[in-house]
PDB file of C-alpha atoms in Angstrom:
ATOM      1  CA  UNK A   1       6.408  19.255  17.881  1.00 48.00           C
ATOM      2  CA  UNK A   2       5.447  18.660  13.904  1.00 69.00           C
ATOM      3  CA  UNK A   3       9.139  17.703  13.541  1.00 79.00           C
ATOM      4  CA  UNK A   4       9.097  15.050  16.564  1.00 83.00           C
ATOM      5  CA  UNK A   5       5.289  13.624  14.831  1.00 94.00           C
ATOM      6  CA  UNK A   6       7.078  13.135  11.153  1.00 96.00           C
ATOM      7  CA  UNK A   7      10.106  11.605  12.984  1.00 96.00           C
ATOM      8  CA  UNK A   8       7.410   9.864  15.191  1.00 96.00           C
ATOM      9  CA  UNK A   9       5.450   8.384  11.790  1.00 97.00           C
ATOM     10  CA  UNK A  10       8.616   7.547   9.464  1.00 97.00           C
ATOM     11  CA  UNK A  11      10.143   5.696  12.325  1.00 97.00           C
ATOM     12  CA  UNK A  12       6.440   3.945  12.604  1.00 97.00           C
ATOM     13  CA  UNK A  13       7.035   2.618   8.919  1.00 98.00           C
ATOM     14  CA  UNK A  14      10.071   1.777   9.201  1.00 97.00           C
ATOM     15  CA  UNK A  15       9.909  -0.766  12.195  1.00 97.00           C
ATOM     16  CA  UNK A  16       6.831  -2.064   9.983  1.00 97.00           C
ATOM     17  CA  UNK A  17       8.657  -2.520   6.437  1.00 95.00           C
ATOM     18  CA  UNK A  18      11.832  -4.668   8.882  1.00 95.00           C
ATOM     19  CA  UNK A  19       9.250  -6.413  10.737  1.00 94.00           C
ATOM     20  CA  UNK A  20       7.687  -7.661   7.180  1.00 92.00           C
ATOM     21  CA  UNK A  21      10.591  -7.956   5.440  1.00 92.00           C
ATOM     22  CA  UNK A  22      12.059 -11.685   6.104  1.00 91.00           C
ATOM     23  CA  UNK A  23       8.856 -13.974   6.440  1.00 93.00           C
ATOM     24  CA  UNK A  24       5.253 -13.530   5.422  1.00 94.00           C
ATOM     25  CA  UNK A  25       3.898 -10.895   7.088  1.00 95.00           C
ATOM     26  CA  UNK A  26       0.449 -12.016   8.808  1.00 95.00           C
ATOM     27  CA  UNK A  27      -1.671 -10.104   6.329  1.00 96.00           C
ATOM     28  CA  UNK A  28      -0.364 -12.056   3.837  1.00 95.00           C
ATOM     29  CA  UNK A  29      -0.981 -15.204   5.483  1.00 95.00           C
ATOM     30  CA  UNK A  30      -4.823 -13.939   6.347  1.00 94.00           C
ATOM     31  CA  UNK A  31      -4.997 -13.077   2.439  1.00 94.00           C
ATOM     32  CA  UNK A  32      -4.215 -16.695   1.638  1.00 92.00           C
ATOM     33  CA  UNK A  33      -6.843 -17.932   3.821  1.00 90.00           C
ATOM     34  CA  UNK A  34      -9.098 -15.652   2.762  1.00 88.00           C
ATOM     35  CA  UNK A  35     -11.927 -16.840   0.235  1.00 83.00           C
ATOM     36  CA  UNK A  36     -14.628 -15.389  -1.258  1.00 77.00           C
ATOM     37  CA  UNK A  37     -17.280 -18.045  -2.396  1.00 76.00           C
ATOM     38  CA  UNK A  38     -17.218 -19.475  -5.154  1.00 79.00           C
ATOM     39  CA  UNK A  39     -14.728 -17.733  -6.657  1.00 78.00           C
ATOM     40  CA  UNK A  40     -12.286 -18.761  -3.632  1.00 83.00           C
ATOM     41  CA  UNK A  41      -9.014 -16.927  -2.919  1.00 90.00           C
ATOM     42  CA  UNK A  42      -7.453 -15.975  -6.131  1.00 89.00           C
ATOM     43  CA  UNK A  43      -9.771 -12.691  -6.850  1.00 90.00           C
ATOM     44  CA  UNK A  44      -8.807 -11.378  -3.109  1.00 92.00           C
ATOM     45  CA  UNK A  45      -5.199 -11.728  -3.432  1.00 95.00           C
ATOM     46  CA  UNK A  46      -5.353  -9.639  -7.427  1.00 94.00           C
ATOM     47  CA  UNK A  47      -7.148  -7.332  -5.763  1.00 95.00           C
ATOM     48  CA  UNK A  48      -5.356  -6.999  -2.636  1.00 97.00           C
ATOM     49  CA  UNK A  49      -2.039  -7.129  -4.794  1.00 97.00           C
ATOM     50  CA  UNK A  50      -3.812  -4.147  -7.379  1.00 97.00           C
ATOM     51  CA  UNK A  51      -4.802  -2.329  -4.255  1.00 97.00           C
ATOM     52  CA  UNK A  52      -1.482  -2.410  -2.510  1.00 98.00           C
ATOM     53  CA  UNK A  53       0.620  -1.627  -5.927  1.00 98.00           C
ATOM     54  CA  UNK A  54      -2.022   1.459  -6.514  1.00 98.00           C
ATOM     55  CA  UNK A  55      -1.347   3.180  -3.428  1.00 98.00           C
ATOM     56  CA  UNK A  56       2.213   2.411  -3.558  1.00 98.00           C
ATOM     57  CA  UNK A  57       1.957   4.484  -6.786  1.00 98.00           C
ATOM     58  CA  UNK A  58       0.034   7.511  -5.215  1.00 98.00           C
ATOM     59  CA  UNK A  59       2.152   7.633  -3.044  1.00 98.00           C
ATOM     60  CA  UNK A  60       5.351   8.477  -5.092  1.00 98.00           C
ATOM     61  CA  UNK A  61       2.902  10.835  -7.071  1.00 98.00           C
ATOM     62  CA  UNK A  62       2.579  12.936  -3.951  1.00 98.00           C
ATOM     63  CA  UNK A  63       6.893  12.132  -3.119  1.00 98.00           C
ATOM     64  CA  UNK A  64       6.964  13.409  -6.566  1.00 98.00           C
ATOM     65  CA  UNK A  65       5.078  16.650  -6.362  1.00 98.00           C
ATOM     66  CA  UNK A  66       6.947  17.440  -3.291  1.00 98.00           C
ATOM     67  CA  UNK A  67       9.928  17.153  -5.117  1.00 98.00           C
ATOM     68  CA  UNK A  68       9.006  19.338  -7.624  1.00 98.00           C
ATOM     69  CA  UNK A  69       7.333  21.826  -4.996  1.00 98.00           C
ATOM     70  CA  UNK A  70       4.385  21.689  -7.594  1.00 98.00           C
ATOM     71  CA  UNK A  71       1.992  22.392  -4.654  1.00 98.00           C
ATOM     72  CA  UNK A  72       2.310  23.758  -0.878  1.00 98.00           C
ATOM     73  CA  UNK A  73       2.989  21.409   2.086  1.00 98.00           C
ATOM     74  CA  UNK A  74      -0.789  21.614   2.832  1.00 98.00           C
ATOM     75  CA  UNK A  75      -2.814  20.437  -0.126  1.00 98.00           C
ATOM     76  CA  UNK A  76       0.116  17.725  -0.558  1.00 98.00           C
ATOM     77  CA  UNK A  77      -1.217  16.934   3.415  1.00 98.00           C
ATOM     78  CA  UNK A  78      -4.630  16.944   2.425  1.00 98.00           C
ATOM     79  CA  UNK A  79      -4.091  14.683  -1.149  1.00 98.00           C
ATOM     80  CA  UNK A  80      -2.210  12.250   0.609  1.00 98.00           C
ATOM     81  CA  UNK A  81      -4.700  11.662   3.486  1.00 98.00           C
ATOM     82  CA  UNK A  82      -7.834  11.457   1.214  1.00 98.00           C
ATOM     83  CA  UNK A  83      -5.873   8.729  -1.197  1.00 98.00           C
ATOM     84  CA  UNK A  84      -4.538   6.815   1.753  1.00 98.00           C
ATOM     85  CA  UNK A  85      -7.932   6.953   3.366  1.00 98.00           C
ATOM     86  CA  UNK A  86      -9.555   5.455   0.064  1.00 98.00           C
ATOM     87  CA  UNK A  87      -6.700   2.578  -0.095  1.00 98.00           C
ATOM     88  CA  UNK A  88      -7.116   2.079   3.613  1.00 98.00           C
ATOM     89  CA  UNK A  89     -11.507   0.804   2.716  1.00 97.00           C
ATOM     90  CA  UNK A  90     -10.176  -0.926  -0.043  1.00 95.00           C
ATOM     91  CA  UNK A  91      -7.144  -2.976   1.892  1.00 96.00           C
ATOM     92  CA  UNK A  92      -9.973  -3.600   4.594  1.00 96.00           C
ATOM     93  CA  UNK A  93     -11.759  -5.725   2.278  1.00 93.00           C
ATOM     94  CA  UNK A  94      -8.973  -8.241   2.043  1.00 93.00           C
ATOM     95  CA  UNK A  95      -8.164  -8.488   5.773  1.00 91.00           C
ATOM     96  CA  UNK A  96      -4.938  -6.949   5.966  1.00 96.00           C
ATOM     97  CA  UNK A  97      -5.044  -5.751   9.259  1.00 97.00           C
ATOM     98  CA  UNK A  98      -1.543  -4.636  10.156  1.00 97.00           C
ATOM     99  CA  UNK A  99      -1.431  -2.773   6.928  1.00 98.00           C
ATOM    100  CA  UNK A 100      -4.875  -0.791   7.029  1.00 98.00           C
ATOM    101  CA  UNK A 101      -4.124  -0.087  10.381  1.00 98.00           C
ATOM    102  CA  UNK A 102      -0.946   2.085   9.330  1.00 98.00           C
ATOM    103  CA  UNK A 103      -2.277   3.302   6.015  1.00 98.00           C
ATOM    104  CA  UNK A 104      -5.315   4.834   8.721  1.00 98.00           C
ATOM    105  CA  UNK A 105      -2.097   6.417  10.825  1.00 98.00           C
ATOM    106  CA  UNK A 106      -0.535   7.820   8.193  1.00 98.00           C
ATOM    107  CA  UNK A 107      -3.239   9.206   7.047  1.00 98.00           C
ATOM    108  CA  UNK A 108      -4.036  10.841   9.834  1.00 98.00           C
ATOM    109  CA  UNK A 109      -0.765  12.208  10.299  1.00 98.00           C
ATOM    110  CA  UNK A 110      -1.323  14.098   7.393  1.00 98.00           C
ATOM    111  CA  UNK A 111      -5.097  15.180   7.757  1.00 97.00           C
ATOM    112  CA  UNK A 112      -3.274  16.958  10.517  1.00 97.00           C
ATOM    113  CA  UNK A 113      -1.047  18.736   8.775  1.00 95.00           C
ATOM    114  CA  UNK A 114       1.568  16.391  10.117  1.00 93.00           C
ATOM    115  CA  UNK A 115       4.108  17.346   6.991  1.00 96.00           C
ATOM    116  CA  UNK A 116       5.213  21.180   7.584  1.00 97.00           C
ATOM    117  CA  UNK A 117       7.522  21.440   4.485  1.00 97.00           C
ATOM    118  CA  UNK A 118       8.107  19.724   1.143  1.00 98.00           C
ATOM    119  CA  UNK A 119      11.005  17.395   2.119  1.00 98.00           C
ATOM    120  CA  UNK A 120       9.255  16.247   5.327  1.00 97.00           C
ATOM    121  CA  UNK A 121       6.322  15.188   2.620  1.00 98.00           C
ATOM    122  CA  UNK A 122       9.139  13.324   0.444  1.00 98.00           C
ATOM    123  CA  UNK A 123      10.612  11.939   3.176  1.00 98.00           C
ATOM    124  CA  UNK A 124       7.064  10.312   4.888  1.00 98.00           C
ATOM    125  CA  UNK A 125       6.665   9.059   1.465  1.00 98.00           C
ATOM    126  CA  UNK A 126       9.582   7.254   1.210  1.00 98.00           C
ATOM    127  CA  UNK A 127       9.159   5.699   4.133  1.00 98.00           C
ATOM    128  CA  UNK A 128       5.819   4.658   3.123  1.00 98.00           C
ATOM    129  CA  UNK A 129       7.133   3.417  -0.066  1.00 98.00           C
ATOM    130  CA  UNK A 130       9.270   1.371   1.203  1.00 97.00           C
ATOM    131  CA  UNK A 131       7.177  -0.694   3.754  1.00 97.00           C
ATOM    132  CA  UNK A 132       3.864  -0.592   1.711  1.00 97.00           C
ATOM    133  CA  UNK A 133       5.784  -2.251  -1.211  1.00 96.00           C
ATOM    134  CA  UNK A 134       6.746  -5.092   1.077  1.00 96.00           C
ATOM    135  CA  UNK A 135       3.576  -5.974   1.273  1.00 97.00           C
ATOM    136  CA  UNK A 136       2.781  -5.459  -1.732  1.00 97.00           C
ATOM    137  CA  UNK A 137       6.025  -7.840  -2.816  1.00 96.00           C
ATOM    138  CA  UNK A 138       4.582 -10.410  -0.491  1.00 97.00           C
ATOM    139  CA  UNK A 139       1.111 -10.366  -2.279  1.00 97.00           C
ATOM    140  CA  UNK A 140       2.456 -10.545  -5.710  1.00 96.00           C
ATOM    141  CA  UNK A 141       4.953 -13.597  -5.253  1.00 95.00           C
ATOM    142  CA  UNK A 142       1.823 -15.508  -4.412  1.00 93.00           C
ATOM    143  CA  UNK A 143       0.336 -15.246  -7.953  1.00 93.00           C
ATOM    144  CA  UNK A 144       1.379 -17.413 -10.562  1.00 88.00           C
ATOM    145  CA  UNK A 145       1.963 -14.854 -13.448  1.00 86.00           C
ATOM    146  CA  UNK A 146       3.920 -17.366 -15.442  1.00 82.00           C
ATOM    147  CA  UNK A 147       1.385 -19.922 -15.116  1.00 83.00           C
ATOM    148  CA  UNK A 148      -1.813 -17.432 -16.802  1.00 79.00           C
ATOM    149  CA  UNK A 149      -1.031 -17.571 -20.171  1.00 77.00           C
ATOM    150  CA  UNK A 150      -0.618 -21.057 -20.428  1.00 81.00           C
ATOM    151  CA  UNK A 151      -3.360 -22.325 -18.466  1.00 80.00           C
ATOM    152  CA  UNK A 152      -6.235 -18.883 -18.448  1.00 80.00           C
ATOM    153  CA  UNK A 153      -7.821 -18.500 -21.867  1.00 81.00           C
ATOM    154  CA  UNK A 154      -9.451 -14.993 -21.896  1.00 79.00           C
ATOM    155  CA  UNK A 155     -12.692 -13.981 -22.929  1.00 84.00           C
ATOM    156  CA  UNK A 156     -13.520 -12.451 -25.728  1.00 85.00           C
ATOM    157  CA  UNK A 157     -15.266  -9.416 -24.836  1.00 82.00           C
ATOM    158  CA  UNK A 158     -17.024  -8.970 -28.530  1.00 80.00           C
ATOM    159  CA  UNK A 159     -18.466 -12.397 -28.719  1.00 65.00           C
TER     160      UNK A 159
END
C-alpha cells in the first residue's frame, strides 16, 4: 500500500508541474491581480516568489539528507510535513490556490509516514522540485530584476 501512495503522490506532481509548464498557471495569474493596498501588487508577487523559492530549497535539503541517509525515513517524514505545512500558510496569503492545495497533500502524505525508505523520500522530493519550481519560475519572470537598480534607490538603513 505505502508503495502504491508514493507512486500515488509523485504521479500527483507530476501531472501538476506538465499542466503548469507551457502557459501561466492560474495562480500566477491570481498573483498578478492580487493587490495589497497601497502598496499594490509588487510586495505579493516578492513574497510569493521568496516563498515559493524557500520551500523549493527545503525541499532539496530533505532530497539531500535522504541521500546521505543522515536521518531515518521517519523524522525525514515528519521534517518535510512540518516545512511544507509552514510554506503551505505562507503561499495562502498570496492566493495560490492550486499550489497550497498540493503543498497541503504532500504534506500530508508524509505526516503519514507516506515515505517508507530513503529513496522513496528522494524521489517525492524530486518530484516536488520539479513542479514547485515551475511555479516558482512563473512568479519570478514577472519581476523586473533588471529594471531595480536603475530605477529603486535603497534606503539607507543608518540615516
Amino acid at each position: 500500500m505505502a508503495a502504491a501512495e508514493t507512486t500515488a503522490i509523485i504521479e500527483r506532481l507530476q501531472r501538476f508541474g506538465r499542466r503548469n509548464w507551457s502557459s501561466e498557471p492560474g495562480d500566477v495569474t491570481r498573483l498578478r491581480a492580487h493587490n495589497l493596498p497601497p502598496m499594490g501588487n509588487l510586495p505579493p508577487v516578492l513574497y510569493a516568489n521568496f516563498n515559493t523559492f524557500w520551500m523549493g530549497e527545503n525541499i532539496q535539503v530533505v532530497r539531500q539528507l535522504a541521500l546521505e541517509e543522515a536521518l531515518p525515513p521517519a523524522a525525514l517524514n515528519q521534517m518535510a510535513a512540518a516545512l511544507l505545512n509552514r510554506h503551505a500558510g505562507r503561499l495562502a496569503k498570496w492566493k495560490l490556490t492550486n499550489t497550497v492545495k498540493l503543498v497541503r497533500e504532500l504534506a500530508a502524505y508524509f505526516e503519514a509516514g507516506g515515505a517508507k525508505s530513503h529513496d522513496e523520500v528522494a524521489q517525492v522530493c524530486e518530484a516536488a522540485m520539479v513542479a514547485f519550481d515551475r511555479i516558482n519560475s512563473w512568479i519570478d519572470a514577472m519581476i523586473p530584476w533588471a529594471h531595480f537598480d536603475r530605477k529603486v534607490k535603497l534606503l539607507d538603513a543608518a540615516g
